[in-house]
Tab-separated table of C-alpha atoms (C1' of nucleotides) in Angstrom:
chain	number	residue	atom	x	y	z
A	1	UNK	CA	81.964	189.032	17.540
A	2	UNK	CA	82.282	188.978	21.425
A	3	UNK	CA	79.817	190.325	24.294
A	4	UNK	CA	81.614	191.975	27.495
A	5	UNK	CA	79.456	192.957	29.729
A	6	UNK	CA	79.455	196.095	31.395
A	7	UNK	CA	78.950	196.144	35.622
A	8	UNK	CA	78.474	199.811	36.738
A	9	UNK	CA	76.211	201.180	39.508
A	10	UNK	CA	75.283	204.085	37.529
A	11	UNK	CA	74.712	203.145	33.591
A	12	UNK	CA	75.720	206.135	32.505
A	13	UNK	CA	78.727	206.756	33.199
A	14	UNK	CA	79.419	203.178	31.721
A	15	UNK	CA	78.154	204.775	28.224
A	16	UNK	CA	80.996	206.369	27.412
A	17	UNK	CA	82.900	203.165	27.549
A	18	UNK	CA	80.617	201.192	26.009
A	19	UNK	CA	80.721	203.347	22.874
A	20	UNK	CA	83.552	203.323	22.563
A	21	UNK	CA	83.976	199.093	22.590
A	22	UNK	CA	81.313	199.391	20.121
A	23	UNK	CA	83.382	201.477	17.228
A	24	UNK	CA	85.413	198.569	18.244
A	25	UNK	CA	83.615	195.765	17.571
A	26	UNK	CA	82.245	194.410	20.683
A	27	UNK	CA	78.783	193.517	21.487
A	28	UNK	CA	78.026	195.357	24.957
A	29	UNK	CA	75.381	194.802	27.305
A	30	UNK	CA	75.175	197.140	30.827
A	31	UNK	CA	73.715	195.829	34.413
A	32	UNK	CA	73.981	198.414	37.207
A	33	UNK	CA	73.750	195.925	40.669
A	34	UNK	CA	75.239	192.734	40.450
A	35	UNK	CA	72.344	190.344	40.376
A	36	UNK	CA	71.224	191.907	36.827
A	37	UNK	CA	74.506	190.836	36.252
A	38	UNK	CA	74.439	187.287	37.624
A	39	UNK	CA	70.724	187.190	35.527
A	40	UNK	CA	72.080	188.360	32.003
A	41	UNK	CA	76.006	186.388	32.060
A	42	UNK	CA	73.494	183.217	32.480
A	43	UNK	CA	71.411	184.936	29.445
A	44	UNK	CA	73.971	186.653	27.215
A	45	UNK	CA	76.928	184.234	27.926
A	46	UNK	CA	79.518	187.472	27.494
A	47	UNK	CA	82.666	186.472	26.670
A	48	UNK	CA	83.631	189.301	28.897
A	49	UNK	CA	82.913	191.192	32.183
A	50	UNK	CA	84.278	194.872	33.324
A	51	UNK	CA	83.688	195.363	36.799
A	52	UNK	CA	83.591	199.783	37.728
A	53	UNK	CA	84.587	200.196	40.817
A	54	UNK	CA	83.139	200.811	43.098
A	55	UNK	CA	79.496	199.445	43.083
A	56	UNK	CA	76.169	199.157	45.735
A	57	UNK	CA	76.367	197.676	48.810
A	58	UNK	CA	78.921	195.001	48.011
A	59	UNK	CA	82.532	195.471	47.563
A	60	UNK	CA	84.700	194.430	44.218
A	61	UNK	CA	85.848	191.254	46.483
A	62	UNK	CA	82.601	189.956	47.524
A	63	UNK	CA	81.297	190.429	43.862
A	64	UNK	CA	84.441	188.221	42.767
A	65	UNK	CA	83.607	185.798	45.604
A	66	UNK	CA	79.963	186.123	43.982
A	67	UNK	CA	81.211	184.956	40.557
A	68	UNK	CA	83.524	181.868	42.050
A	69	UNK	CA	80.716	180.423	43.639
A	70	UNK	CA	77.442	181.078	40.776
A	71	UNK	CA	80.511	179.010	38.495
A	72	UNK	CA	80.436	180.974	35.908
A	73	UNK	CA	83.643	181.418	35.169
A	74	UNK	CA	83.654	184.245	33.399
A	75	UNK	CA	87.170	186.426	32.218
A	76	UNK	CA	87.011	190.090	34.501
A	77	UNK	CA	88.146	193.020	34.228
A	78	UNK	CA	87.745	195.514	37.870
A	79	UNK	CA	88.485	199.419	37.200
A	80	UNK	CA	88.421	200.240	40.179
A	81	UNK	CA	89.596	203.404	42.086
A	82	UNK	CA	92.261	202.861	43.871
A	83	UNK	CA	95.826	202.693	43.917
A	84	UNK	CA	96.392	200.340	46.546
A	85	UNK	CA	97.696	196.682	46.294
A	86	UNK	CA	96.176	195.282	48.972
A	87	UNK	CA	92.972	196.151	46.717
A	88	UNK	CA	94.690	194.707	43.663
A	89	UNK	CA	95.925	191.443	45.232
A	90	UNK	CA	93.261	190.594	46.811
A	91	UNK	CA	91.140	190.937	43.818
A	92	UNK	CA	93.316	189.731	41.332
A	93	UNK	CA	93.051	186.400	43.944
A	94	UNK	CA	89.945	186.079	44.134
A	95	UNK	CA	88.617	185.736	40.727
A	96	UNK	CA	89.441	189.114	38.590
A	97	UNK	CA	91.551	187.874	35.322
A	98	UNK	CA	92.881	191.789	35.237
A	99	UNK	CA	93.100	195.009	36.807
A	100	UNK	CA	93.217	198.953	35.826
A	101	UNK	CA	93.560	201.654	38.443
A	102	UNK	CA	90.953	204.869	36.633
A	103	UNK	CA	91.740	207.597	35.109
A	104	UNK	CA	91.919	204.784	32.699
A	105	UNK	CA	94.058	204.499	29.432
A	106	UNK	CA	91.068	203.776	26.692
A	107	UNK	CA	93.762	202.569	24.528
A	108	UNK	CA	95.429	199.956	27.367
A	109	UNK	CA	91.797	199.052	28.454
A	110	UNK	CA	91.435	197.587	24.884
A	111	UNK	CA	94.647	196.627	25.016
A	112	UNK	CA	94.186	194.058	27.801
A	113	UNK	CA	90.927	193.545	26.907
A	114	UNK	CA	91.725	191.335	23.656
A	115	UNK	CA	95.206	189.776	25.654
A	116	UNK	CA	92.229	188.394	27.979
A	117	UNK	CA	89.623	187.375	24.670
A	118	UNK	CA	93.223	186.209	23.166
A	119	UNK	CA	93.288	183.858	25.674
A	120	UNK	CA	90.317	182.855	26.742
A	121	UNK	CA	87.638	182.411	23.374
A	122	UNK	CA	89.222	180.134	21.011
A	123	UNK	CA	90.338	181.079	18.007
A	124	UNK	CA	86.997	183.221	16.872
A	125	UNK	CA	89.030	184.863	13.268
A	126	UNK	CA	89.936	181.507	12.640
A	127	UNK	CA	86.331	180.702	12.248
A	128	UNK	CA	84.051	181.450	9.149
A	129	UNK	CA	80.430	180.925	8.617
A	130	UNK	CA	78.447	180.999	5.296
A	131	UNK	CA	74.960	179.144	4.634
A	132	UNK	CA	74.545	176.048	6.872
A	133	UNK	CA	78.352	176.347	6.897
A	134	UNK	CA	81.122	176.627	9.446
A	135	UNK	CA	84.636	176.570	8.833
A	136	UNK	CA	87.556	175.592	11.400
A	137	UNK	CA	91.357	176.354	9.888
A	138	UNK	CA	92.366	176.247	13.364
A	139	UNK	CA	91.147	172.825	13.008
A	140	UNK	CA	91.306	172.677	9.807
A	141	UNK	CA	87.325	170.591	9.708
A	142	UNK	CA	84.716	171.588	7.767
A	143	UNK	CA	80.444	171.216	9.084
A	144	UNK	CA	77.878	171.894	7.517
A	145	UNK	CA	74.299	171.750	9.128
A	146	UNK	CA	76.612	170.319	12.739
A	147	UNK	CA	77.846	168.161	11.049
A	148	UNK	CA	81.394	167.814	9.743
A	149	UNK	CA	81.838	167.028	6.333
A	150	UNK	CA	85.887	165.524	5.075
A	151	UNK	CA	87.435	167.833	2.921
A	152	UNK	CA	90.745	167.053	0.434
A	153	UNK	CA	93.545	169.340	0.384
A	154	UNK	CA	92.966	170.616	-2.792
A	155	UNK	CA	88.689	171.382	-1.997
A	156	UNK	CA	89.807	172.618	1.725
A	157	UNK	CA	92.271	175.891	-0.498
A	158	UNK	CA	89.713	176.253	-3.172
A	159	UNK	CA	86.598	177.089	-0.616
A	160	UNK	CA	89.224	179.066	1.166
A	161	UNK	CA	89.400	181.271	-2.107
A	162	UNK	CA	86.288	181.693	-2.885
A	163	UNK	CA	85.459	182.881	0.336
A	164	UNK	CA	88.334	185.523	0.341
A	165	UNK	CA	87.289	186.506	-2.790
A	166	UNK	CA	83.457	185.955	-2.404
A	167	UNK	CA	81.224	187.760	-4.676
A	168	UNK	CA	83.699	188.423	-7.808
A	169	UNK	CA	83.975	186.235	-10.700
A	170	UNK	CA	86.284	184.241	-11.178
A	171	UNK	CA	88.862	182.948	-14.597
A	172	UNK	CA	89.306	179.536	-13.992
A	173	UNK	CA	93.183	180.401	-14.998
A	174	UNK	CA	92.666	182.905	-11.381
A	175	UNK	CA	91.754	180.244	-9.833
A	176	UNK	CA	94.453	177.392	-11.038
A	177	UNK	CA	97.000	180.363	-10.414
A	178	UNK	CA	95.962	181.347	-7.182
A	179	UNK	CA	94.836	177.305	-5.302
A	180	UNK	CA	96.927	175.870	-8.041
A	181	UNK	CA	100.055	177.400	-8.454
A	182	UNK	CA	99.840	177.342	-12.144
A	183	UNK	CA	101.545	179.341	-14.464
A	184	UNK	CA	101.519	178.424	-18.247
A	185	UNK	CA	97.001	176.892	-18.323
A	186	UNK	CA	96.378	173.518	-19.114
A	187	UNK	CA	93.605	173.208	-21.199
A	188	UNK	CA	91.757	171.286	-17.657
A	189	UNK	CA	88.705	170.339	-16.239
A	190	UNK	CA	89.705	169.926	-13.090
A	191	UNK	CA	88.632	173.042	-11.475
A	192	UNK	CA	85.184	172.294	-12.482
A	193	UNK	CA	85.346	168.751	-11.218
A	194	UNK	CA	86.357	170.491	-7.510
A	195	UNK	CA	83.768	173.014	-7.601
A	196	UNK	CA	81.087	170.325	-7.958
A	197	UNK	CA	82.730	168.850	-5.108
A	198	UNK	CA	82.153	171.512	-3.427
A	199	UNK	CA	78.167	171.617	-4.406
A	200	UNK	CA	77.759	168.271	-3.454
A	201	UNK	CA	79.001	168.605	-0.493
A	202	UNK	CA	78.308	172.320	0.732
A	203	UNK	CA	74.877	173.046	-0.954
A	204	UNK	CA	71.731	172.315	0.115
A	205	UNK	CA	70.916	171.370	-4.076
A	206	UNK	CA	73.923	171.267	-5.873
A	207	UNK	CA	71.661	171.034	-8.969
A	208	UNK	CA	70.818	174.586	-7.848
A	209	UNK	CA	73.479	176.612	-6.120
A	210	UNK	CA	73.109	178.929	-4.285
A	211	UNK	CA	75.900	180.042	-3.101
A	212	UNK	CA	79.052	178.033	-6.353
A	213	UNK	CA	78.026	179.783	-9.117
A	214	UNK	CA	79.130	179.500	-12.751
A	215	UNK	CA	79.210	182.529	-14.658
A	216	UNK	CA	79.394	181.566	-18.544
A	217	UNK	CA	82.109	181.794	-20.869
A	218	UNK	CA	84.476	183.530	-17.493
A	219	UNK	CA	84.220	180.764	-14.821
A	220	UNK	CA	82.819	181.113	-11.424
A	221	UNK	CA	81.586	183.061	-8.534
A	222	UNK	CA	80.886	182.628	-5.114
A	223	UNK	CA	78.438	183.977	-2.961
A	224	UNK	CA	78.529	184.046	1.287
B	1	UNK	CA	104.349	172.568	40.352
B	2	UNK	CA	104.762	175.328	38.237
B	3	UNK	CA	107.271	176.463	36.081
B	4	UNK	CA	107.890	179.982	35.446
B	5	UNK	CA	111.039	180.802	33.164
B	6	UNK	CA	112.173	184.949	33.781
B	7	UNK	CA	114.581	185.807	30.439
B	8	UNK	CA	116.969	189.071	31.986
B	9	UNK	CA	119.671	191.178	30.193
B	10	UNK	CA	122.074	190.359	33.744
B	11	UNK	CA	120.825	186.705	35.776
B	12	UNK	CA	121.813	188.128	39.110
B	13	UNK	CA	119.318	190.916	38.442
B	14	UNK	CA	116.554	188.331	38.376
B	15	UNK	CA	118.192	187.116	41.704
B	16	UNK	CA	115.910	188.448	43.802
B	17	UNK	CA	113.052	187.557	41.550
B	18	UNK	CA	114.049	184.292	41.373
B	19	UNK	CA	114.113	183.570	45.204
B	20	UNK	CA	110.262	184.781	45.913
B	21	UNK	CA	109.241	183.267	43.471
B	22	UNK	CA	111.076	179.499	44.865
B	23	UNK	CA	109.815	180.614	48.210
B	24	UNK	CA	106.066	180.579	46.835
B	25	UNK	CA	106.748	176.696	45.227
B	26	UNK	CA	107.724	178.074	41.552
B	27	UNK	CA	110.175	176.496	40.320
B	28	UNK	CA	112.168	178.896	37.839
B	29	UNK	CA	114.258	178.849	35.373
B	30	UNK	CA	116.521	181.639	33.595
B	31	UNK	CA	118.175	182.707	30.008
B	32	UNK	CA	119.927	185.857	29.171
B	33	UNK	CA	118.825	186.323	25.848
B	34	UNK	CA	116.596	185.398	23.424
B	35	UNK	CA	117.957	182.547	22.038
B	36	UNK	CA	118.826	180.253	25.037
B	37	UNK	CA	115.085	181.606	26.102
B	38	UNK	CA	113.081	180.407	22.889
B	39	UNK	CA	115.492	176.972	23.525
B	40	UNK	CA	114.983	176.673	27.188
B	41	UNK	CA	110.856	177.443	27.067
B	42	UNK	CA	111.394	174.256	24.180
B	43	UNK	CA	113.689	172.389	26.175
B	44	UNK	CA	111.464	172.337	30.001
B	45	UNK	CA	108.091	174.125	29.155
B	46	UNK	CA	107.725	176.401	31.332
B	47	UNK	CA	103.720	177.617	32.039
B	48	UNK	CA	105.058	180.589	32.231
B	49	UNK	CA	107.394	184.018	30.832
B	50	UNK	CA	108.462	187.047	33.077
B	51	UNK	CA	109.956	188.946	30.301
B	52	UNK	CA	112.562	191.692	32.214
B	53	UNK	CA	113.074	194.861	29.977
B	54	UNK	CA	114.845	196.090	28.609
B	55	UNK	CA	116.701	193.334	26.681
B	56	UNK	CA	119.639	192.991	24.861
B	57	UNK	CA	119.914	194.116	21.241
B	58	UNK	CA	116.583	192.739	20.765
B	59	UNK	CA	112.841	195.194	21.921
B	60	UNK	CA	110.502	193.707	23.476
B	61	UNK	CA	107.782	194.230	21.117
B	62	UNK	CA	110.257	192.165	18.981
B	63	UNK	CA	110.800	188.876	21.115
B	64	UNK	CA	107.055	188.913	21.848
B	65	UNK	CA	106.667	189.080	17.651
B	66	UNK	CA	109.731	185.749	17.870
B	67	UNK	CA	107.889	183.847	20.573
B	68	UNK	CA	104.516	185.112	18.356
B	69	UNK	CA	106.383	182.497	15.880
B	70	UNK	CA	107.864	180.272	17.207
B	71	UNK	CA	104.006	178.910	17.922
B	72	UNK	CA	104.987	178.329	21.538
B	73	UNK	CA	101.811	179.998	22.654
B	74	UNK	CA	103.619	180.924	26.178
B	75	UNK	CA	101.908	183.333	28.387
B	76	UNK	CA	103.567	185.673	29.112
B	77	UNK	CA	104.575	189.081	31.533
B	78	UNK	CA	106.305	191.933	30.675
B	79	UNK	CA	108.176	193.777	33.494
B	80	UNK	CA	108.721	197.062	31.864
B	81	UNK	CA	109.905	200.875	32.590
B	82	UNK	CA	108.498	202.832	30.215
B	83	UNK	CA	105.022	204.078	31.609
B	84	UNK	CA	103.827	204.976	28.314
B	85	UNK	CA	100.690	204.158	27.218
B	86	UNK	CA	102.088	203.320	23.416
B	87	UNK	CA	104.714	200.686	24.680
B	88	UNK	CA	102.595	198.641	27.057
B	89	UNK	CA	99.643	198.336	24.421
B	90	UNK	CA	102.228	197.312	20.969
B	91	UNK	CA	103.507	194.783	23.626
B	92	UNK	CA	100.195	193.416	24.653
B	93	UNK	CA	98.647	194.000	21.108
B	94	UNK	CA	100.877	191.546	20.117
B	95	UNK	CA	101.285	188.566	22.360
B	96	UNK	CA	101.954	189.886	26.325
B	97	UNK	CA	99.530	189.060	28.698
B	98	UNK	CA	100.518	191.606	31.042
B	99	UNK	CA	102.183	194.708	31.516
B	100	UNK	CA	104.022	195.679	34.586
B	101	UNK	CA	105.769	198.511	35.614
B	102	UNK	CA	108.769	199.373	37.727
B	103	UNK	CA	109.241	199.567	40.585
B	104	UNK	CA	107.531	195.872	40.317
B	105	UNK	CA	104.975	195.208	43.586
B	106	UNK	CA	106.438	191.544	44.606
B	107	UNK	CA	102.852	190.336	45.694
B	108	UNK	CA	100.790	192.447	43.144
B	109	UNK	CA	103.001	190.515	40.490
B	110	UNK	CA	102.825	186.966	42.060
B	111	UNK	CA	98.775	188.371	41.841
B	112	UNK	CA	98.638	188.479	38.449
B	113	UNK	CA	100.705	185.185	37.598
B	114	UNK	CA	98.721	183.351	39.695
B	115	UNK	CA	95.309	185.043	37.587
B	116	UNK	CA	97.745	184.476	34.319
B	117	UNK	CA	98.185	180.411	35.774
B	118	UNK	CA	95.305	180.675	36.895
B	119	UNK	CA	93.362	180.878	33.248
B	120	UNK	CA	96.339	179.179	31.395
B	121	UNK	CA	96.657	176.068	33.091
B	122	UNK	CA	94.561	173.348	32.518
B	123	UNK	CA	95.139	171.392	35.121
B	124	UNK	CA	95.666	172.930	38.269
B	125	UNK	CA	97.130	169.033	38.832
B	126	UNK	CA	99.504	167.121	37.387
B	127	UNK	CA	97.439	164.193	36.143
B	128	UNK	CA	95.799	164.988	32.676
B	129	UNK	CA	93.396	161.960	31.316
B	130	UNK	CA	91.982	160.992	27.878
B	131	UNK	CA	89.692	158.051	26.845
B	132	UNK	CA	91.129	155.362	29.256
B	133	UNK	CA	95.322	157.044	29.877
B	134	UNK	CA	96.197	158.520	31.929
B	135	UNK	CA	99.570	161.080	32.288
B	136	UNK	CA	101.548	161.578	35.755
B	137	UNK	CA	103.845	164.015	34.908
B	138	UNK	CA	104.927	164.157	38.623
B	139	UNK	CA	105.355	161.062	38.196
B	140	UNK	CA	106.461	160.920	33.882
B	141	UNK	CA	104.343	157.852	33.769
B	142	UNK	CA	101.610	157.035	31.897
B	143	UNK	CA	99.006	154.224	32.670
B	144	UNK	CA	96.745	152.374	30.041
B	145	UNK	CA	93.238	150.745	31.698
B	146	UNK	CA	94.916	150.903	34.704
B	147	UNK	CA	98.193	149.668	33.621
B	148	UNK	CA	101.399	151.723	32.803
B	149	UNK	CA	102.820	151.633	29.445
B	150	UNK	CA	105.894	152.437	29.127
B	151	UNK	CA	106.691	154.911	26.498
B	152	UNK	CA	110.127	156.616	25.162
B	153	UNK	CA	112.296	160.104	26.316
B	154	UNK	CA	110.164	160.845	22.464
B	155	UNK	CA	106.809	159.546	22.433
B	156	UNK	CA	106.193	161.546	26.164
B	157	UNK	CA	106.923	164.745	24.777
B	158	UNK	CA	105.195	164.293	21.661
B	159	UNK	CA	102.246	163.091	23.763
B	160	UNK	CA	102.355	165.928	25.615
B	161	UNK	CA	102.499	168.503	22.847
B	162	UNK	CA	99.113	167.256	21.128
B	163	UNK	CA	97.572	167.272	24.945
B	164	UNK	CA	98.588	171.437	25.298
B	165	UNK	CA	97.311	171.355	21.856
B	166	UNK	CA	94.357	169.719	21.341
B	167	UNK	CA	92.348	169.626	19.146
B	168	UNK	CA	93.988	171.679	16.673
B	169	UNK	CA	94.960	170.430	13.068
B	170	UNK	CA	98.478	170.347	13.192
B	171	UNK	CA	101.744	170.584	10.403
B	172	UNK	CA	103.948	167.763	11.032
B	173	UNK	CA	106.884	171.141	10.234
B	174	UNK	CA	104.511	172.627	13.209
B	175	UNK	CA	105.505	169.171	15.227
B	176	UNK	CA	108.757	169.217	13.776
B	177	UNK	CA	109.569	172.275	15.236
B	178	UNK	CA	107.381	172.034	18.619
B	179	UNK	CA	108.933	168.634	19.612
B	180	UNK	CA	112.357	167.560	18.129
B	181	UNK	CA	113.111	171.713	17.588
B	182	UNK	CA	114.314	171.054	14.195
B	183	UNK	CA	114.213	174.282	12.215
B	184	UNK	CA	115.038	173.003	8.668
B	185	UNK	CA	112.401	170.175	7.902
B	186	UNK	CA	114.435	167.116	6.327
B	187	UNK	CA	112.200	164.724	4.703
B	188	UNK	CA	111.392	162.539	7.140
B	189	UNK	CA	108.641	160.153	8.439
B	190	UNK	CA	109.977	160.739	12.308
B	191	UNK	CA	107.079	162.451	12.972
B	192	UNK	CA	104.383	159.914	10.894
B	193	UNK	CA	105.724	156.792	12.897
B	194	UNK	CA	105.903	158.190	16.002
B	195	UNK	CA	102.543	158.728	15.391
B	196	UNK	CA	102.563	154.711	15.519
B	197	UNK	CA	103.958	154.128	18.142
B	198	UNK	CA	101.601	156.159	19.950
B	199	UNK	CA	98.254	154.883	18.588
B	200	UNK	CA	99.813	151.181	18.831
B	201	UNK	CA	100.379	152.350	22.402
B	202	UNK	CA	96.984	153.880	23.484
B	203	UNK	CA	94.174	153.520	20.976
B	204	UNK	CA	91.987	150.914	21.905
B	205	UNK	CA	91.501	150.105	17.902
B	206	UNK	CA	94.875	151.640	16.117
B	207	UNK	CA	93.288	151.148	12.727
B	208	UNK	CA	90.505	153.060	13.473
B	209	UNK	CA	92.170	156.002	16.100
B	210	UNK	CA	89.570	158.186	18.203
B	211	UNK	CA	93.054	160.283	19.193
B	212	UNK	CA	94.675	160.911	16.846
B	213	UNK	CA	93.132	161.348	13.741
B	214	UNK	CA	95.479	162.843	10.225
B	215	UNK	CA	94.500	165.283	8.698
B	216	UNK	CA	95.775	163.570	5.484
B	217	UNK	CA	97.654	166.627	3.048
B	218	UNK	CA	98.526	168.799	7.104
B	219	UNK	CA	99.675	166.806	9.343
B	220	UNK	CA	97.333	165.292	12.622
B	221	UNK	CA	95.026	166.626	14.801
B	222	UNK	CA	94.786	165.157	18.848
B	223	UNK	CA	91.574	164.345	20.443
B	224	UNK	CA	90.891	164.610	23.837
C	1	DT	C1'	125.358	145.439	24.132
C	2	DT	C1'	121.768	147.625	24.008
C	3	DC	C1'	117.968	150.961	24.406
C	4	DA	C1'	116.671	154.902	21.164
C	5	DG	C1'	115.880	157.534	17.598
C	6	DA	C1'	116.316	158.299	12.750
C	7	DA	C1'	115.434	156.337	7.990
C	8	DT	C1'	113.838	154.111	4.639
C	9	DG	C1'	110.934	151.430	1.551
C	10	DA	C1'	106.925	148.202	0.130
C	11	DG	C1'	102.499	148.553	0.235
C	12	DA	C1'	98.070	150.490	1.208
C	13	DA	C1'	95.242	154.780	1.347
C	14	DT	C1'	94.056	158.767	-0.131
C	15	DC	C1'	93.684	162.653	-3.691
C	16	DT	C1'	94.103	164.354	-8.285
C	17	DT	C1'	93.278	164.834	-13.221
C	18	DA	C1'	92.316	163.570	-17.626
C	19	DT	C1'	88.429	161.647	-20.601
C	20	DG	C1'	84.492	160.816	-22.521
C	21	DC	C1'	79.150	161.616	-22.898
C	22	DA	C1'	75.589	164.316	-21.165
C	23	DT	C1'	73.360	167.552	-20.362
C	24	DG	C1'	71.898	172.947	-21.522
C	25	DG	C1'	73.301	177.977	-22.414
C	26	DG	C1'	73.181	181.110	-25.699
C	27	DC	C1'	73.538	182.901	-30.845
C	28	DC	C1'	72.534	181.782	-35.331
C	29	DT	C1'	69.018	181.493	-39.187
C	30	DG	C1'	65.424	181.331	-41.461
D	1	DC	C1'	60.171	183.601	-32.240
D	2	DA	C1'	61.388	178.694	-33.018
D	3	DG	C1'	64.781	175.361	-33.788
D	4	DG	C1'	69.313	173.438	-34.393
D	5	DC	C1'	73.158	174.656	-33.293
D	6	DC	C1'	77.919	175.327	-31.490
D	7	DC	C1'	80.303	175.041	-27.792
D	8	DA	C1'	80.850	175.458	-22.576
D	9	DT	C1'	80.085	173.376	-18.275
D	10	DG	C1'	78.279	168.635	-15.713
D	11	DC	C1'	79.672	164.619	-13.750
D	12	DA	C1'	80.713	159.597	-13.057
D	13	DT	C1'	85.029	157.542	-14.068
D	14	DA	C1'	88.767	155.403	-13.999
D	15	DA	C1'	94.020	156.179	-13.881
D	16	DG	C1'	97.796	158.414	-12.310
D	17	DA	C1'	99.712	161.375	-8.258
D	18	DT	C1'	100.657	161.724	-3.595
D	19	DT	C1'	100.826	161.063	1.076
D	20	DC	C1'	100.343	158.068	5.007
D	21	DT	C1'	101.544	153.865	7.796
D	22	DC	C1'	104.327	151.124	9.480
D	23	DA	C1'	107.808	146.823	9.770
D	24	DT	C1'	112.827	146.329	9.239
D	25	DT	C1'	117.133	148.432	9.180
D	26	DC	C1'	120.162	151.862	10.122
D	27	DT	C1'	122.549	154.914	13.708
D	28	DG	C1'	125.085	156.936	17.929
D	29	DA	C1'	124.374	157.097	22.399
D	30	DA	C1'	124.152	154.965	27.390
DNA sequence: TTCAGAATGAGAATCTTATGCATGGGCCTG
DNA sequence: CAGGCCCATGCATAAGATTCTCATTCTGAA
């Protein structure tokens, strides 16, 4: 979930914007002056800053320069009032990533937010977590309690399948079909073996599974 | 010096734009249809793509989807004719990084180009380093522990591709597609062979790779 | 002729799955 | 409700299959 900080001279004005962002699944924070903005960026570490011009006693360009001087390197979208090309250019050159002229089309703003995050945030959708386990699909790495755990191709596929079908009782047949692509089901305990391996790798106590539960007479059920 | 590819259905129209870019210190290339554009992106590896809509027989959105499908991950600015918010949004959502409505303010375009390059180009200089290895793209020279190491064209391209996609698990197919330009995937071990060569040239201990890691059953992952 | 790139194949490393035995839950019977 | 039986599951092991490495050979272009 991405954090977005809105800088606006009167907080109420950013209320509408903030609501919209929350509706879209972002976490929004507010600052009403440059100083608190800088503080909060350091404290909260948002992925994006939206600056609603004009600010109190400081120009947008100065704000950008301060951000740069503070070495925060945070992606920034400016919402400005001026159609004047010169203003836009100055802001873009001093560090802003985008500039939109008010009145803002909310859907366009959203699209631009996403476009910027796509470039600057490392594929958030590709990370999944459960318990102490973190799966990074882009790197194809699984970590448990911060340390990398090696998983074989088969284990990896099975793990992803469990995550996709969390909290559902799955028969061995279903699993064999989806993960292995088998259409007929030999009397095998391959699934058991692999579940066992996943337990050993990811369950704090493999003898008392909390995530990879067995459903006696049926198969398995995975809990996040 | 950054390379920019302009995609425009009639090349002459991009002449003005191209001249302007060259004046500003960019290297500009032109393509007049999507197919050659994709080819050239692979061949030239530009840092930015400017798409001047409309194209011949293909919509902007389709173009973006193709770029995405080809896994090229190239920053894209769209120059469009439509003021319609819906068009902008669609393009931004499908992968475009910015959308400008014609007529274009050249100075604003420039500022936006720079803003995007600032975020996407990792190394403003042409030198990249990892481990004991230093790559000088301007001179096309690779050095390891200070001494020059000869690399063949193929090895060089592969090396750069790894650097651009550091820390991501890459399938052989992806690599063959991006580095070799293959669209169908013969059952070949060409990639392995070349990775092997890179290991021998750049890994302190080729038997225990620290940079060119294999992801069993998938392909390879490069670590800086 | 030379060199880079692509294909090949043998051997090594790694992964998959069958097997056997141990264990434990579920169900029947008394 | 206890005891015992049966079957499902856990789990270690090893054989078998796959995938990877890398030296070598082949091919085509300069």
